[in-house]
Amino acid sequence: MKKITLSKTLSFTFLLLLAVSFSNCVSVHHPRRTVVVKQKRLPPGQAKKITGERSARNHAPGHN
């Protein structure tokens, strides 16, 4: 009779330890921060080609 209760106690203890060890393996999702990317300006010559103008002066930063 004591052998049965001892094996039940050991199996219960083992299952309890197994359950506790698996409960610690929960992963937590941390949301990532969104990164804002600045858009690069087109070079004046490229903007000139797109608009079809003859001069790139109007697209240069200091010549508005």
Tab-separated table of N, CA and C in Angstrom, residues 23-60:
chain	number	residue	atom	x	y	z
A	23	SER	N	5.226	26.604	-17.602
A	23	SER	CA	4.522	27.877	-17.450
A	23	SER	C	5.490	29.053	-17.493
A	24	ASN	N	6.767	28.820	-17.237
A	24	ASN	CA	7.763	29.892	-17.305
A	24	ASN	C	8.244	30.155	-18.718
A	25	CYS	N	7.833	29.345	-19.690
A	25	CYS	CA	8.309	29.480	-21.067
A	25	CYS	C	7.364	30.318	-21.930
A	26	VAL	N	6.574	31.166	-21.340
A	26	VAL	CA	5.640	31.995	-22.090
A	26	VAL	C	6.404	33.157	-22.696
A	27	SER	N	6.223	33.371	-24.003
A	27	SER	CA	6.919	34.496	-24.636
A	27	SER	C	6.015	35.721	-24.609
A	28	VAL	N	6.608	36.869	-24.415
A	28	VAL	CA	5.869	38.124	-24.346
A	28	VAL	C	6.230	38.932	-25.579
A	29	HIS	N	5.215	39.404	-26.288
A	29	HIS	CA	5.436	40.177	-27.507
A	29	HIS	C	5.528	41.656	-27.156
A	30	HIS	N	6.659	42.268	-27.498
A	30	HIS	CA	6.839	43.696	-27.302
A	30	HIS	C	6.688	44.379	-28.655
A	31	PRO	N	5.750	45.309	-28.792
A	31	PRO	CA	5.576	45.964	-30.084
A	31	PRO	C	6.814	46.782	-30.448
A	32	ARG	N	7.174	46.724	-31.697
A	32	ARG	CA	8.341	47.478	-32.166
A	32	ARG	C	7.946	48.916	-32.454
A	33	ARG	N	8.906	49.785	-32.273
A	33	ARG	CA	8.650	51.184	-32.596
A	33	ARG	C	8.746	51.372	-34.104
A	34	THR	N	7.863	52.199	-34.635
A	34	THR	CA	7.919	52.469	-36.061
A	34	THR	C	8.986	53.530	-36.318
A	35	VAL	N	9.734	53.330	-37.357
A	35	VAL	CA	10.816	54.235	-37.704
A	35	VAL	C	10.342	55.127	-38.839
A	36	VAL	N	10.444	56.425	-38.665
A	36	VAL	CA	10.050	57.376	-39.683
A	36	VAL	C	11.265	57.654	-40.560
A	37	VAL	N	11.111	57.392	-41.848
A	37	VAL	CA	12.209	57.591	-42.783
A	37	VAL	C	11.954	58.892	-43.527
A	38	LYS	N	12.957	59.756	-43.517
A	38	LYS	CA	12.823	61.015	-44.243
A	38	LYS	C	13.004	60.764	-45.734
A	39	GLN	N	12.166	61.441	-46.527
A	39	GLN	CA	12.304	61.301	-47.970
A	39	GLN	C	13.431	62.193	-48.454
A	40	LYS	N	14.228	61.656	-49.354
A	40	LYS	CA	15.323	62.430	-49.910
A	40	LYS	C	14.781	63.306	-51.031
A	41	ARG	N	15.332	64.508	-51.120
A	41	ARG	CA	14.943	65.403	-52.208
A	41	ARG	C	15.565	64.939	-53.512
A	42	LEU	N	14.874	65.206	-54.575
A	42	LEU	CA	15.439	64.914	-55.887
A	42	LEU	C	16.536	65.925	-56.192
A	43	PRO	N	17.596	65.484	-56.843
A	43	PRO	CA	18.593	66.452	-57.285
A	43	PRO	C	17.962	67.412	-58.306
A	44	PRO	N	18.466	68.635	-58.387
A	44	PRO	CA	17.856	69.613	-59.299
A	44	PRO	C	17.792	69.144	-60.747
A	45	GLY	N	18.821	68.447	-61.213
A	45	GLY	CA	18.810	67.968	-62.597
A	45	GLY	C	17.735	66.930	-62.844
A	46	GLN	N	17.503	66.071	-61.861
A	46	GLN	CA	16.462	65.051	-62.013
A	46	GLN	C	15.080	65.696	-62.001
A	47	ALA	N	14.873	66.693	-61.134
A	47	ALA	CA	13.588	67.401	-61.090
A	47	ALA	C	13.353	68.149	-62.406
A	48	LYS	N	14.420	68.668	-63.002
A	48	LYS	CA	14.318	69.361	-64.289
A	48	LYS	C	13.856	68.394	-65.368
A	49	LYS	N	14.390	67.195	-65.357
A	49	LYS	CA	13.995	66.202	-66.360
A	49	LYS	C	12.530	65.814	-66.205
A	50	ILE	N	12.068	65.697	-64.951
A	50	ILE	CA	10.684	65.287	-64.711
A	50	ILE	C	9.713	66.371	-65.163
A	51	THR	N	10.024	67.641	-64.838
A	51	THR	CA	9.103	68.732	-65.186
A	51	THR	C	9.255	69.180	-66.632
A	52	GLY	N	10.377	68.850	-67.257
A	52	GLY	CA	10.575	69.219	-68.658
A	52	GLY	C	11.084	70.631	-68.855
A	53	GLU	N	11.564	71.265	-67.813
A	53	GLU	CA	12.087	72.625	-67.939
A	53	GLU	C	13.486	72.596	-68.532
A	54	ARG	N	13.929	73.757	-69.025
A	54	ARG	CA	15.252	73.839	-69.637
A	54	ARG	C	16.345	74.121	-68.613
A	55	SER	N	15.981	74.705	-67.467
A	55	SER	CA	16.971	75.057	-66.460
A	55	SER	C	16.657	74.359	-65.134
A	56	ALA	N	17.725	73.979	-64.443
A	56	ALA	CA	17.552	73.341	-63.138
A	56	ALA	C	17.624	74.360	-62.012
A	57	ARG	N	17.771	75.644	-62.347
A	57	ARG	CA	17.923	76.676	-61.330
A	57	ARG	C	16.690	76.760	-60.424
A	58	ASN	N	15.501	76.586	-60.980
A	58	ASN	CA	14.277	76.700	-60.182
A	58	ASN	C	14.129	75.547	-59.180
A	59	HIS	N	14.848	74.484	-59.394
A	59	HIS	CA	14.759	73.321	-58.504
A	59	HIS	C	15.898	73.259	-57.497
A	60	ALA	N	16.864	74.126	-57.629
A	60	ALA	CA	17.992	74.137	-56.690
A	60	ALA	C	17.544	74.782	-55.383
